[in-house]
CSV table of C-alpha atoms and ligand atoms in Angstrom, one decimal:
chain,number,residue,atom,x,y,z
G,170,MET,CA,-188.9,8.7,205.4
G,171,ARG,CA,-187.9,7.0,208.7
G,172,TYR,CA,-185.8,4.0,209.3
G,173,ILE,CA,-186.1,1.0,211.6
G,174,SER,CA,-183.9,-2.0,212.5
G,175,THR,CA,-184.4,-5.5,211.1
G,176,ARG,CA,-184.1,-7.0,214.6
G,177,GLY,CA,-187.3,-5.6,216.2
G,178,ASP,CA,-186.2,-2.2,217.5
G,179,LYS,CA,-189.0,0.1,216.2
G,180,THR,CA,-187.2,3.4,217.1
G,181,GLU,CA,-187.6,5.5,214.0
G,182,ARG,CA,-184.5,7.3,212.8
G,183,ARG,CA,-183.9,9.8,210.0
G,184,PHE,CA,-181.6,9.4,207.0
G,185,CYS,CA,-178.8,11.7,208.2
G,186,GLU,CA,-178.9,10.1,211.6
G,187,ILE,CA,-178.1,6.6,210.2
G,188,LEU,CA,-175.8,8.0,207.4
G,189,LEU,CA,-172.6,7.8,209.5
G,190,GLU,CA,-173.6,4.6,211.3
G,191,GLY,CA,-173.2,0.9,210.8
G,192,LEU,CA,-175.4,-1.5,212.6
G,193,ALA,CA,-178.5,-0.4,214.5
G,194,PRO,CA,-178.1,-0.5,218.3
G,195,ASP,CA,-179.8,-3.9,218.5
G,196,GLY,CA,-177.4,-5.4,216.0
G,197,GLY,CA,-179.8,-5.2,213.1
G,198,LEU,CA,-179.6,-3.3,209.8
G,199,TYR,CA,-181.6,-0.3,208.9
G,200,LEU,CA,-184.4,-0.3,206.4
G,201,PRO,CA,-187.1,2.3,205.6
G,202,VAL,CA,-190.4,1.8,207.4
G,203,SER,CA,-192.0,1.2,204.0
G,204,TYR,CA,-191.0,1.3,200.3
G,205,PRO,CA,-192.2,4.3,198.4
G,206,GLN,CA,-194.3,3.2,195.4
G,207,VAL,CA,-193.5,4.4,191.9
G,208,ASP,CA,-196.6,4.3,189.7
G,209,ASP,CA,-196.8,4.1,186.0
G,210,ALA,CA,-197.1,7.8,185.4
G,211,THR,CA,-194.1,8.6,187.5
G,212,LEU,CA,-192.0,6.0,185.8
G,213,THR,CA,-193.0,7.4,182.4
G,214,LYS,CA,-192.0,10.9,183.7
G,215,TRP,CA,-188.6,9.6,184.6
G,216,ARG,CA,-187.9,8.4,181.1
G,217,GLY,CA,-185.4,10.8,179.6
G,218,LEU,CA,-184.0,12.2,182.8
G,219,SER,CA,-180.3,12.4,183.2
G,220,TYR,CA,-178.8,9.8,185.6
G,221,ALA,CA,-178.2,12.5,188.3
G,222,ASP,CA,-181.8,13.8,188.1
G,223,LEU,CA,-183.2,10.2,188.1
G,224,ALA,CA,-181.1,9.7,191.2
G,225,PHE,CA,-182.6,12.8,192.7
G,226,GLU,CA,-186.1,11.6,192.1
G,227,ILE,CA,-185.4,8.3,193.7
G,228,LEU,CA,-183.3,9.5,196.6
G,229,SER,CA,-185.7,12.3,197.5
G,230,LEU,CA,-188.3,9.6,198.3
G,231,TYR,CA,-186.0,8.4,201.0
G,232,ILE,CA,-184.2,11.5,202.2
G,233,ASP,CA,-186.2,14.3,203.8
G,234,ASP,CA,-183.5,15.9,206.0
G,235,ILE,CA,-181.3,17.4,203.3
G,236,PRO,CA,-182.9,20.3,201.4
G,237,ALA,CA,-183.9,19.3,197.9
G,238,GLU,CA,-181.7,21.8,196.2
G,239,ASP,CA,-178.6,20.7,198.1
G,240,LEU,CA,-179.3,17.0,197.3
G,241,ARG,CA,-179.9,17.7,193.6
G,242,ALA,CA,-176.6,19.8,193.4
G,243,LEU,CA,-174.7,17.0,195.2
G,244,LEU,CA,-176.0,14.4,192.8
G,245,ARG,CA,-175.2,16.5,189.8
G,246,ARG,CA,-171.7,17.0,191.1
G,247,THR,CA,-171.3,13.2,191.7
G,248,TYR,CA,-172.7,11.5,188.6
G,249,THR,CA,-170.8,13.3,185.8
G,250,GLN,CA,-169.4,12.1,182.5
G,251,GLU,CA,-166.0,13.3,183.7
G,252,VAL,CA,-166.0,10.8,186.6
G,253,PHE,CA,-168.0,7.9,185.0
G,254,GLY,CA,-166.9,8.1,181.4
G,255,THR,CA,-170.2,8.4,179.6
G,256,PRO,CA,-173.3,10.7,179.6
G,257,GLU,CA,-175.5,7.7,180.5
G,258,ILE,CA,-173.2,6.9,183.5
G,259,THR,CA,-174.4,3.2,183.4
G,260,PRO,CA,-174.9,2.5,179.7
G,261,LEU,CA,-176.3,-0.8,178.5
G,262,LYS,CA,-174.0,-2.8,176.3
G,263,PRO,CA,-176.2,-5.1,174.1
G,264,LEU,CA,-174.8,-8.7,173.6
G,265,GLU,CA,-177.7,-10.1,171.6
G,266,PRO,CA,-181.4,-9.4,171.4
G,267,GLY,CA,-182.8,-9.8,174.9
G,268,LEU,CA,-179.4,-9.9,176.6
G,269,ALA,CA,-177.3,-6.9,177.7
G,270,LEU,CA,-174.6,-5.9,180.2
G,271,GLU,CA,-175.1,-2.8,182.3
G,272,ALA,CA,-171.8,-1.1,182.7
G,273,LEU,CA,-171.3,-0.1,186.3
G,274,SER,CA,-167.5,0.0,186.5
G,275,ASN,CA,-166.3,3.1,184.7
G,276,GLY,CA,-165.7,5.1,187.9
G,277,PRO,CA,-162.3,5.9,189.2
G,278,THR,CA,-161.5,2.4,190.6
G,279,LEU,CA,-163.0,0.4,187.8
G,280,ALA,CA,-165.6,-1.5,189.9
G,281,PHE,CA,-169.3,-0.9,190.7
G,282,LYS,CA,-168.5,0.1,194.3
G,283,ASP,CA,-167.7,3.6,192.9
G,284,MET,CA,-171.4,4.0,192.0
G,285,ALA,CA,-172.3,4.2,195.7
G,286,MET,CA,-169.0,5.3,197.3
G,287,GLN,CA,-168.6,8.4,195.2
G,288,LEU,CA,-172.0,9.6,196.5
G,289,LEU,CA,-171.1,8.6,200.1
G,290,GLY,CA,-168.1,10.8,199.9
G,291,GLY,CA,-170.2,13.8,199.1
G,292,LEU,CA,-172.9,12.9,201.6
G,293,PHE,CA,-170.3,12.5,204.4
G,294,GLU,CA,-168.6,15.8,203.6
G,295,TYR,CA,-172.0,17.5,203.5
G,296,GLU,CA,-173.3,16.1,206.8
G,297,LEU,CA,-170.0,16.5,208.7
G,298,LYS,CA,-169.8,20.1,207.7
G,299,ARG,CA,-173.4,20.7,208.8
G,300,ARG,CA,-172.6,19.2,212.2
G,301,GLY,CA,-169.2,20.8,212.5
G,302,GLU,CA,-167.7,17.4,213.1
G,303,THR,CA,-164.9,15.2,211.7
G,304,LEU,CA,-164.7,11.5,211.1
G,305,ASN,CA,-161.8,9.1,210.8
G,306,ILE,CA,-162.8,6.1,208.7
G,307,LEU,CA,-161.0,2.9,209.6
G,308,GLY,CA,-161.3,-0.1,207.2
G,309,ALA,CA,-159.8,-3.3,206.0
G,310,THR,CA,-159.6,-4.2,202.4
G,311,SER,CA,-158.5,-7.0,200.2
G,312,GLY,CA,-159.0,-4.9,197.1
G,313,ASP,CA,-162.1,-3.2,195.7
G,314,THR,CA,-163.8,-1.6,198.7
G,315,GLY,CA,-160.7,0.1,200.1
G,316,SER,CA,-159.8,1.7,196.8
G,317,ALA,CA,-163.4,2.8,196.1
G,318,ALA,CA,-163.5,4.4,199.6
G,319,GLU,CA,-160.2,6.2,199.2
G,320,TYR,CA,-161.1,7.6,195.8
G,321,ALA,CA,-164.5,8.8,197.2
G,322,MET,CA,-163.0,10.4,200.3
G,323,ARG,CA,-159.8,11.9,198.9
G,324,GLY,CA,-159.6,15.6,199.5
G,325,LYS,CA,-162.9,15.6,201.3
G,326,ALA,CA,-163.1,18.1,204.2
G,327,GLY,CA,-163.6,16.6,207.7
G,328,VAL,CA,-162.8,13.0,206.7
G,329,ASN,CA,-159.6,11.0,207.1
G,330,VAL,CA,-159.3,7.4,205.8
G,331,PHE,CA,-157.1,4.7,207.5
G,332,MET,CA,-157.2,1.7,205.3
G,333,LEU,CA,-155.5,-1.6,206.3
G,334,SER,CA,-154.5,-4.1,203.6
G,335,PRO,CA,-152.5,-7.3,203.7
G,336,HIS,CA,-148.9,-6.4,202.8
G,337,GLY,CA,-147.9,-7.7,199.4
G,338,ARG,CA,-151.1,-9.7,198.8
G,339,MET,CA,-153.1,-7.4,196.6
G,340,SER,CA,-152.5,-7.4,192.9
G,341,PRO,CA,-149.8,-4.9,191.7
G,342,PHE,CA,-152.6,-2.9,190.0
G,343,GLN,CA,-154.7,-2.7,193.1
G,344,GLN,CA,-151.7,-1.7,195.3
G,345,ALA,CA,-150.8,0.9,192.7
G,346,GLN,CA,-154.3,2.3,192.7
G,347,MET,CA,-154.4,2.8,196.4
G,348,PHE,CA,-150.9,3.6,197.3
G,349,SER,CA,-150.4,6.2,194.5
G,350,LEU,CA,-152.9,8.5,196.2
G,351,GLN,CA,-151.0,11.4,197.6
G,352,ASP,CA,-153.9,13.2,199.4
G,353,ALA,CA,-153.0,14.2,203.0
G,354,ASN,CA,-156.3,12.7,204.3
G,355,ILE,CA,-155.7,9.2,202.9
G,356,HIS,CA,-153.5,6.8,204.9
G,357,ASN,CA,-152.6,3.4,203.5
G,358,ILE,CA,-151.4,0.9,206.1
G,359,ALA,CA,-150.0,-2.4,204.8
G,360,VAL,CA,-150.2,-5.0,207.6
G,361,THR,CA,-147.6,-7.8,207.5
G,362,GLY,CA,-150.4,-10.5,207.7
G,363,VAL,CA,-153.4,-11.7,205.8
G,364,PHE,CA,-156.8,-9.9,205.3
G,365,ASP,CA,-158.3,-11.6,208.4
G,366,ASP,CA,-155.6,-10.0,210.5
G,367,CYS,CA,-156.5,-6.6,209.1
G,368,GLN,CA,-160.1,-7.2,209.8
G,369,ASP,CA,-159.3,-8.4,213.4
G,370,ILE,CA,-157.4,-5.2,214.0
G,371,VAL,CA,-160.3,-3.0,212.8
G,372,LYS,CA,-162.6,-4.9,215.1
G,373,ALA,CA,-160.2,-4.6,218.1
G,374,VAL,CA,-159.9,-0.8,217.5
G,375,SER,CA,-163.6,-0.4,217.1
G,376,ASN,CA,-164.3,-2.4,220.2
G,377,ASP,CA,-162.2,0.0,222.3
G,378,LEU,CA,-165.1,2.3,222.8
G,379,ASP,CA,-163.0,5.0,224.5
G,380,PHE,CA,-160.5,5.1,221.7
G,381,LYS,CA,-163.4,5.0,219.2
G,382,ARG,CA,-165.1,8.0,220.8
G,383,ARG,CA,-161.9,10.1,221.3
G,384,HIS,CA,-160.8,9.7,217.8
G,385,LYS,CA,-164.2,9.7,216.1
G,386,ILE,CA,-163.7,6.3,214.4
G,387,GLY,CA,-166.3,5.4,211.7
G,388,THR,CA,-166.6,2.9,208.8
G,389,VAL,CA,-167.9,2.8,205.3
G,390,ASN,CA,-168.8,-0.9,205.2
G,391,SER,CA,-171.3,-2.5,202.8
G,392,ILE,CA,-174.2,-2.5,205.3
G,393,ASN,CA,-174.5,1.3,205.1
G,394,TRP,CA,-178.0,2.2,204.0
G,395,ALA,CA,-176.9,5.2,201.9
G,396,ARG,CA,-174.6,2.9,199.8
G,397,LEU,CA,-177.5,0.5,199.2
G,398,LEU,CA,-179.8,3.3,198.3
G,399,ALA,CA,-177.4,4.8,195.8
G,400,GLN,CA,-177.3,1.4,194.0
G,401,VAL,CA,-181.1,1.3,193.6
G,402,VAL,CA,-180.8,4.0,191.0
G,403,TYR,CA,-179.0,1.9,188.4
G,404,TYR,CA,-181.7,-0.7,188.4
G,405,PHE,CA,-184.1,2.0,187.3
G,406,ALA,CA,-181.6,3.4,184.8
G,407,GLY,CA,-181.1,-0.1,183.3
G,408,TYR,CA,-184.8,-0.7,183.1
G,409,LEU,CA,-185.5,2.6,181.5
G,410,GLN,CA,-182.8,2.1,178.9
G,411,ALA,CA,-183.9,-1.5,178.1
G,412,THR,CA,-187.6,-0.7,177.6
G,413,LYS,CA,-189.9,1.6,175.6
G,414,THR,CA,-193.0,1.2,177.7
G,415,ASN,CA,-193.7,0.3,181.4
G,416,GLU,CA,-195.6,-2.8,180.2
G,417,GLU,CA,-192.3,-4.6,179.6
G,418,LYS,CA,-190.5,-6.5,182.4
G,419,VAL,CA,-186.8,-7.1,182.6
G,420,SER,CA,-184.7,-9.4,184.7
G,421,PHE,CA,-181.3,-8.7,186.3
G,422,THR,CA,-178.5,-11.1,187.1
G,423,VAL,CA,-176.1,-9.8,189.8
G,424,PRO,CA,-172.7,-11.2,190.7
G,425,SER,CA,-173.0,-11.4,194.4
G,426,GLY,CA,-170.9,-11.6,197.6
G,427,ASN,CA,-172.3,-9.5,200.5
G,428,PHE,CA,-175.7,-9.3,198.9
G,429,GLY,CA,-175.5,-5.5,198.8
G,430,ASN,CA,-175.8,-5.0,195.0
G,431,VAL,CA,-178.7,-7.5,194.5
G,432,CYS,CA,-180.4,-6.2,197.7
G,433,ALA,CA,-180.7,-2.8,195.9
G,434,GLY,CA,-182.4,-4.7,193.1
G,435,HIS,CA,-184.8,-6.1,195.7
G,436,VAL,CA,-185.6,-2.6,196.9
G,437,ALA,CA,-186.2,-1.4,193.3
G,438,ARG,CA,-188.6,-4.3,192.8
G,439,MET,CA,-190.4,-3.6,196.0
G,440,MET,CA,-190.9,0.0,194.8
G,441,GLY,CA,-192.8,-1.3,191.8
G,442,LEU,CA,-190.1,-1.3,189.1
G,443,PRO,CA,-191.3,-4.0,186.7
G,444,ILE,CA,-188.5,-6.5,187.4
G,445,ASP,CA,-189.4,-10.1,186.6
G,446,LYS,CA,-186.5,-12.1,188.2
G,447,LEU,CA,-183.5,-11.1,190.3
G,448,VAL,CA,-180.8,-13.8,189.7
G,449,VAL,CA,-178.1,-14.1,192.3
G,450,ALA,CA,-174.8,-15.3,190.8
G,451,THR,CA,-172.1,-16.6,193.1
G,452,ASN,CA,-168.7,-18.2,192.6
G,453,GLU,CA,-167.5,-21.3,194.4
G,454,ASN,CA,-168.4,-19.5,197.6
G,455,ASP,CA,-172.0,-20.4,197.2
G,456,VAL,CA,-173.6,-19.6,200.5
G,457,LEU,CA,-176.3,-17.6,198.7
G,458,ASP,CA,-176.9,-20.1,195.9
G,459,GLU,CA,-177.4,-22.8,198.6
G,460,PHE,CA,-180.0,-20.6,200.4
G,461,PHE,CA,-182.0,-19.9,197.3
G,462,ARG,CA,-182.0,-23.6,196.3
G,463,SER,CA,-182.8,-25.0,199.8
G,464,GLY,CA,-183.8,-22.4,202.3
G,465,ALA,CA,-180.8,-23.2,204.4
G,466,TYR,CA,-178.3,-20.4,205.2
G,467,ARG,CA,-174.9,-21.6,206.5
G,468,VAL,CA,-172.2,-19.1,207.2
G,469,ARG,CA,-168.9,-20.7,206.3
G,470,GLY,CA,-165.7,-20.8,208.3
G,471,ALA,CA,-162.4,-19.4,207.1
G,472,ALA,CA,-161.3,-22.9,206.1
G,473,ASP,CA,-164.4,-23.3,203.9
G,474,THR,CA,-164.1,-19.9,202.2
G,475,TYR,CA,-162.2,-20.4,199.0
G,476,GLU,CA,-159.8,-18.0,197.3
G,477,THR,CA,-161.1,-17.7,193.8
G,478,SER,CA,-160.5,-15.8,190.6
G,479,SER,CA,-163.5,-13.6,191.3
G,480,PRO,CA,-162.0,-12.5,194.7
G,481,SER,CA,-164.5,-9.7,195.5
G,482,MET,CA,-167.2,-12.4,195.9
G,483,ASP,CA,-165.1,-14.6,198.2
G,484,ILE,CA,-167.3,-14.2,201.3
G,485,SER,CA,-168.3,-16.6,204.0
G,486,LYS,CA,-171.3,-14.5,205.3
G,487,ALA,CA,-173.5,-12.2,203.3
G,488,SER,CA,-173.7,-9.1,205.4
G,489,ASN,CA,-176.7,-7.5,203.7
G,490,PHE,CA,-178.7,-10.7,203.4
G,491,GLU,CA,-180.6,-10.0,206.7
G,492,ARG,CA,-182.4,-7.1,205.0
G,493,PHE,CA,-184.0,-9.4,202.4
G,494,VAL,CA,-184.9,-12.0,205.0
G,495,PHE,CA,-186.7,-9.3,207.1
G,496,ASP,CA,-189.0,-8.5,204.1
G,497,LEU,CA,-189.3,-12.2,203.3
G,498,LEU,CA,-190.6,-13.0,206.8
G,499,GLY,CA,-193.2,-10.2,206.7
G,500,ARG,CA,-190.9,-7.9,208.7
G,501,ASP,CA,-191.0,-10.0,211.8
G,502,GLY,CA,-188.0,-8.6,213.7
G,503,ALA,CA,-188.1,-11.2,216.5
G,504,ARG,CA,-187.9,-14.0,214.0
G,505,VAL,CA,-185.0,-12.3,212.2
G,506,LYS,CA,-183.2,-11.8,215.4
G,507,ALA,CA,-183.6,-15.5,216.3
G,508,LEU,CA,-182.4,-16.7,212.9
G,509,PHE,CA,-179.4,-14.4,212.7
G,510,GLY,CA,-178.3,-15.0,216.3
G,511,GLY,CA,-176.4,-18.2,215.2
G,512,THR,CA,-174.4,-19.1,212.2
G,513,GLU,CA,-177.0,-21.1,210.4
G,514,PHE,CA,-180.7,-21.5,209.9
G,515,LYS,CA,-183.3,-23.2,207.7
G,516,LEU,CA,-186.6,-21.6,206.7
G,517,SER,CA,-189.8,-23.5,207.1
G,518,ASP,CA,-191.4,-24.9,203.9
G,519,GLU,CA,-194.0,-22.2,204.0
G,520,GLU,CA,-191.4,-19.4,204.4
G,521,PHE,CA,-189.2,-20.9,201.7
G,522,ALA,CA,-192.2,-21.0,199.3
G,523,ARG,CA,-192.5,-17.2,199.6
G,524,ILE,CA,-189.1,-16.6,197.8
G,525,GLN,CA,-191.0,-17.1,194.5
G,526,ARG,CA,-193.0,-14.0,195.1
G,527,PHE,CA,-189.9,-11.9,195.5
G,528,GLY,CA,-188.6,-13.0,192.1
G,529,PHE,CA,-185.3,-14.5,193.3
G,530,GLN,CA,-183.4,-17.2,191.5
G,531,SER,CA,-179.7,-18.2,191.8
G,532,GLY,CA,-176.8,-20.1,190.3
G,533,SER,CA,-173.1,-20.5,190.9
G,534,SER,CA,-170.0,-20.7,188.8
G,535,THR,CA,-166.5,-22.1,188.9
G,536,HIS,CA,-163.1,-21.0,187.7
G,537,ALA,CA,-163.5,-23.2,184.6
G,538,ASP,CA,-166.9,-21.6,183.9
G,539,ARG,CA,-165.3,-18.1,184.2
G,540,LEU,CA,-162.6,-18.9,181.7
G,541,ALA,CA,-165.1,-20.4,179.3
G,542,THR,CA,-167.5,-17.5,179.6
G,543,ILE,CA,-164.8,-14.9,179.2
G,544,ARG,CA,-163.8,-16.7,176.0
G,545,SER,CA,-167.3,-17.2,174.6
G,546,CYS,CA,-168.3,-13.6,175.4
G,547,ARG,CA,-165.4,-12.4,173.4
G,548,GLU,CA,-165.9,-14.8,170.5
G,549,ASN,CA,-169.7,-14.4,170.2
G,550,TYR,CA,-170.2,-10.8,171.2
G,551,GLY,CA,-166.7,-9.2,170.8
G,552,GLN,CA,-166.9,-8.0,174.5
G,553,LEU,CA,-164.1,-8.4,177.1
G,554,ILE,CA,-165.5,-9.0,180.5
G,555,ASP,CA,-164.0,-9.4,184.0
G,556,THR,CA,-164.2,-12.6,186.1
G,557,HIS,CA,-167.1,-11.4,188.3
G,558,THR,CA,-169.2,-10.3,185.4
G,559,ALA,CA,-168.4,-13.7,183.9
G,560,ASP,CA,-169.9,-15.4,186.9
G,561,GLY,CA,-173.0,-13.3,186.3
G,562,LEU,CA,-173.2,-14.0,182.5
G,563,LYS,CA,-172.7,-17.7,183.0
G,564,VAL,CA,-175.6,-17.9,185.5
G,565,ALA,CA,-177.8,-15.5,183.4
G,566,GLN,CA,-177.4,-17.8,180.4
G,567,GLN,CA,-178.7,-20.7,182.4
G,568,ARG,CA,-181.6,-18.9,184.0
G,569,ARG,CA,-182.7,-16.8,181.1
G,570,ASP,CA,-186.4,-16.7,180.0
G,571,PRO,CA,-186.4,-16.0,176.2
G,572,ALA,CA,-189.5,-13.8,176.6
G,573,VAL,CA,-187.8,-11.4,179.1
G,574,THR,CA,-184.8,-9.1,178.5
G,575,MET,CA,-182.0,-10.1,180.8
G,576,ILE,CA,-179.6,-7.4,182.1
G,577,VAL,CA,-176.3,-8.7,183.6
G,578,LEU,CA,-174.6,-6.2,185.9
G,579,GLU,CA,-171.0,-5.6,185.0
G,580,THR,CA,-169.3,-5.2,188.3
G,581,ALA,CA,-165.6,-4.6,187.3
G,582,LEU,CA,-163.4,-4.0,184.3
G,583,PRO,CA,-161.1,-6.8,183.1
G,584,ALA,CA,-158.0,-4.6,183.6
G,585,LYS,CA,-158.5,-5.1,187.4
G,586,PHE,CA,-158.1,-8.9,187.1
G,587,ALA,CA,-155.6,-9.2,184.4
G,588,ALA,CA,-154.0,-12.5,185.4
G,589,THR,CA,-157.2,-14.5,184.7
G,590,ILE,CA,-157.9,-12.7,181.5
G,591,VAL,CA,-154.4,-13.7,180.3
G,592,GLU,CA,-155.2,-17.3,181.4
G,593,ALA,CA,-158.5,-17.3,179.5
G,594,LEU,CA,-157.4,-15.4,176.3
G,595,GLY,CA,-153.7,-15.1,176.3
G,596,ILE,CA,-153.9,-11.4,176.0
G,597,GLU,CA,-153.5,-8.5,178.5
G,598,PRO,CA,-156.7,-6.6,179.0
G,599,PRO,CA,-156.5,-3.0,178.0
G,600,ARG,CA,-156.3,-0.3,180.6
G,601,PRO,CA,-158.4,2.9,180.6
G,602,ALA,CA,-156.5,5.9,179.5
G,603,GLY,CA,-154.3,7.4,182.2
G,604,LEU,CA,-153.8,4.1,184.1
G,605,GLU,CA,-151.2,2.5,181.7
G,606,ASN,CA,-148.3,3.2,184.0
G,607,ILE,CA,-149.9,3.4,187.4
G,608,GLU,CA,-147.5,0.9,188.9
G,609,ALA,CA,-144.6,3.3,188.3
G,610,LEU,CA,-146.1,6.1,190.3
G,611,PRO,CA,-144.6,7.0,193.7
G,612,LYS,CA,-146.3,5.1,196.6
G,613,ARG,CA,-147.6,6.4,199.9
G,614,VAL,CA,-147.9,3.5,202.3
G,615,THR,CA,-146.8,2.6,205.8
G,616,VAL,CA,-146.0,-1.0,206.7
G,617,LEU,CA,-147.0,-2.1,210.2
G,618,PRO,CA,-146.9,-5.4,212.0
G,619,VAL,CA,-150.0,-7.3,213.0
G,620,ASP,CA,-150.3,-5.3,216.2
G,621,VAL,CA,-153.4,-3.4,217.4
G,622,GLN,CA,-151.4,-0.9,219.4
G,623,ALA,CA,-149.1,0.0,216.4
G,624,VAL,CA,-152.2,0.8,214.4
G,625,LYS,CA,-153.7,2.9,217.2
G,626,THR,CA,-150.5,4.8,217.6
G,627,PHE,CA,-150.4,5.5,213.9
G,628,ILE,CA,-154.0,6.8,214.0
G,629,GLU,CA,-153.2,9.0,217.0
G,630,THR,CA,-150.3,10.6,215.4
G,631,HIS,CA,-152.1,11.2,212.1
G,632,VAL,CA,-155.5,12.7,213.0
P,894,LIG,C1,-168.1,-6.1,195.8
P,894,LIG,C2,-168.1,-6.8,194.5
P,894,LIG,C3,-169.1,-7.8,194.2
P,894,LIG,C4,-170.1,-8.3,195.2
P,894,LIG,O1,-171.0,-7.3,195.5
P,894,LIG,P1,-171.9,-7.4,196.8
P,894,LIG,O2,-172.7,-6.2,196.9
P,894,LIG,O3,-171.0,-7.7,197.9
P,894,LIG,O4,-172.8,-8.6,196.6
P,894,LIG,C5,-169.1,-8.3,192.9
P,894,LIG,N1,-168.1,-7.9,192.0
P,894,LIG,C6,-167.2,-7.0,192.2
P,894,LIG,C7,-166.2,-6.7,191.2
P,894,LIG,C8,-167.1,-6.4,193.5
P,894,LIG,O5,-166.2,-5.5,193.8
């Protein structure tokens, strides 16, 4: 399989070439030149495979520059019961007939980002070793991404992680998760500013091309194709658990921010997985809901980006969205380039009408909705869900077709967002075994001012 950019550059690249990269040189995102088709017989053959072997079947359709036995071994090392808690890796949790959660958040950092990031850690280590290179990952985080990256890269040969976070602004649990890591290749930098300051520093360092080259600076952001590809697997795994025959369709509702998770669902559907609807659920930051209702895409400014109780979906710009629009517009790179050149666009009526064919629907949720959904889910189904999953469940209940099974992707465990659970239910959510006293562990973190040079100096002295 070869990969091209969404903005018209037709240069074809291989999987391992784009693995360690972010944007394509023309500013677009990478997508496969075509989607491999999974026919009925193949899907039937995949019923009963372990998660790791299912992942191998799917990924080997997209990766032809890693020997099959190496890829299979890497996947079997990654998706284990030991790391993800159950033999199914992403088990379905039935709520009522025709409605289930798919648990994606039983990895080391209790959010679905582990599903892709754990694999990325293995792939990076594999490819860097093969090239005889090293990589210094620089990132900014307000919570989930940074910890998932650190737990994926800890102890990996050839990789260092420098993760900036806003000093004192993450929840005590999130801080403890990241700062308690004692691995020599993981560097936590708490910047005495806000998340935007952290992101600006990362941009400034990355824009210093000389520094970037000398110190082999890379990223693990959400536009990475390998991350998206890893996420395609659990749509298949969810479908295969929910159905007995390939005649049945299912729908998925996906709590969304950067459109990475649901874009993987789009890829699965394009491959021929019998998905009826893909329902995009947002919180008050409803850029995506607005698009699917109106065809207008409007990137929000910082002042119009709200801090909500589902903070991992507080985005102003959906960084993976361009991939879907590329397919929607018949893979017209010039048109995509024109649309994404600015901060807003509106589709023509004819273009907007095509959304139907791709199965997308949407809805949004508010803080009050989250509280009500967390309560009703506990009362009606005896299940405790986190705030992001609650956004999904609320929208799923609105959009559900009684004739089609709806799977809501559970994107985090409630323990991660305890304050809102207490607000909704008056009880502390339980923590997975081993994390009860994580706040008491010794912390490894360096506090730095909002100063690009200070961060550069720190990197120079720690690589
Ligand atoms: C990252 C995240 C999301 C949003 O996923 P996208 O791929 O950015 O759409 C939703 N819920 C949780 C808990 C997350 O960490």
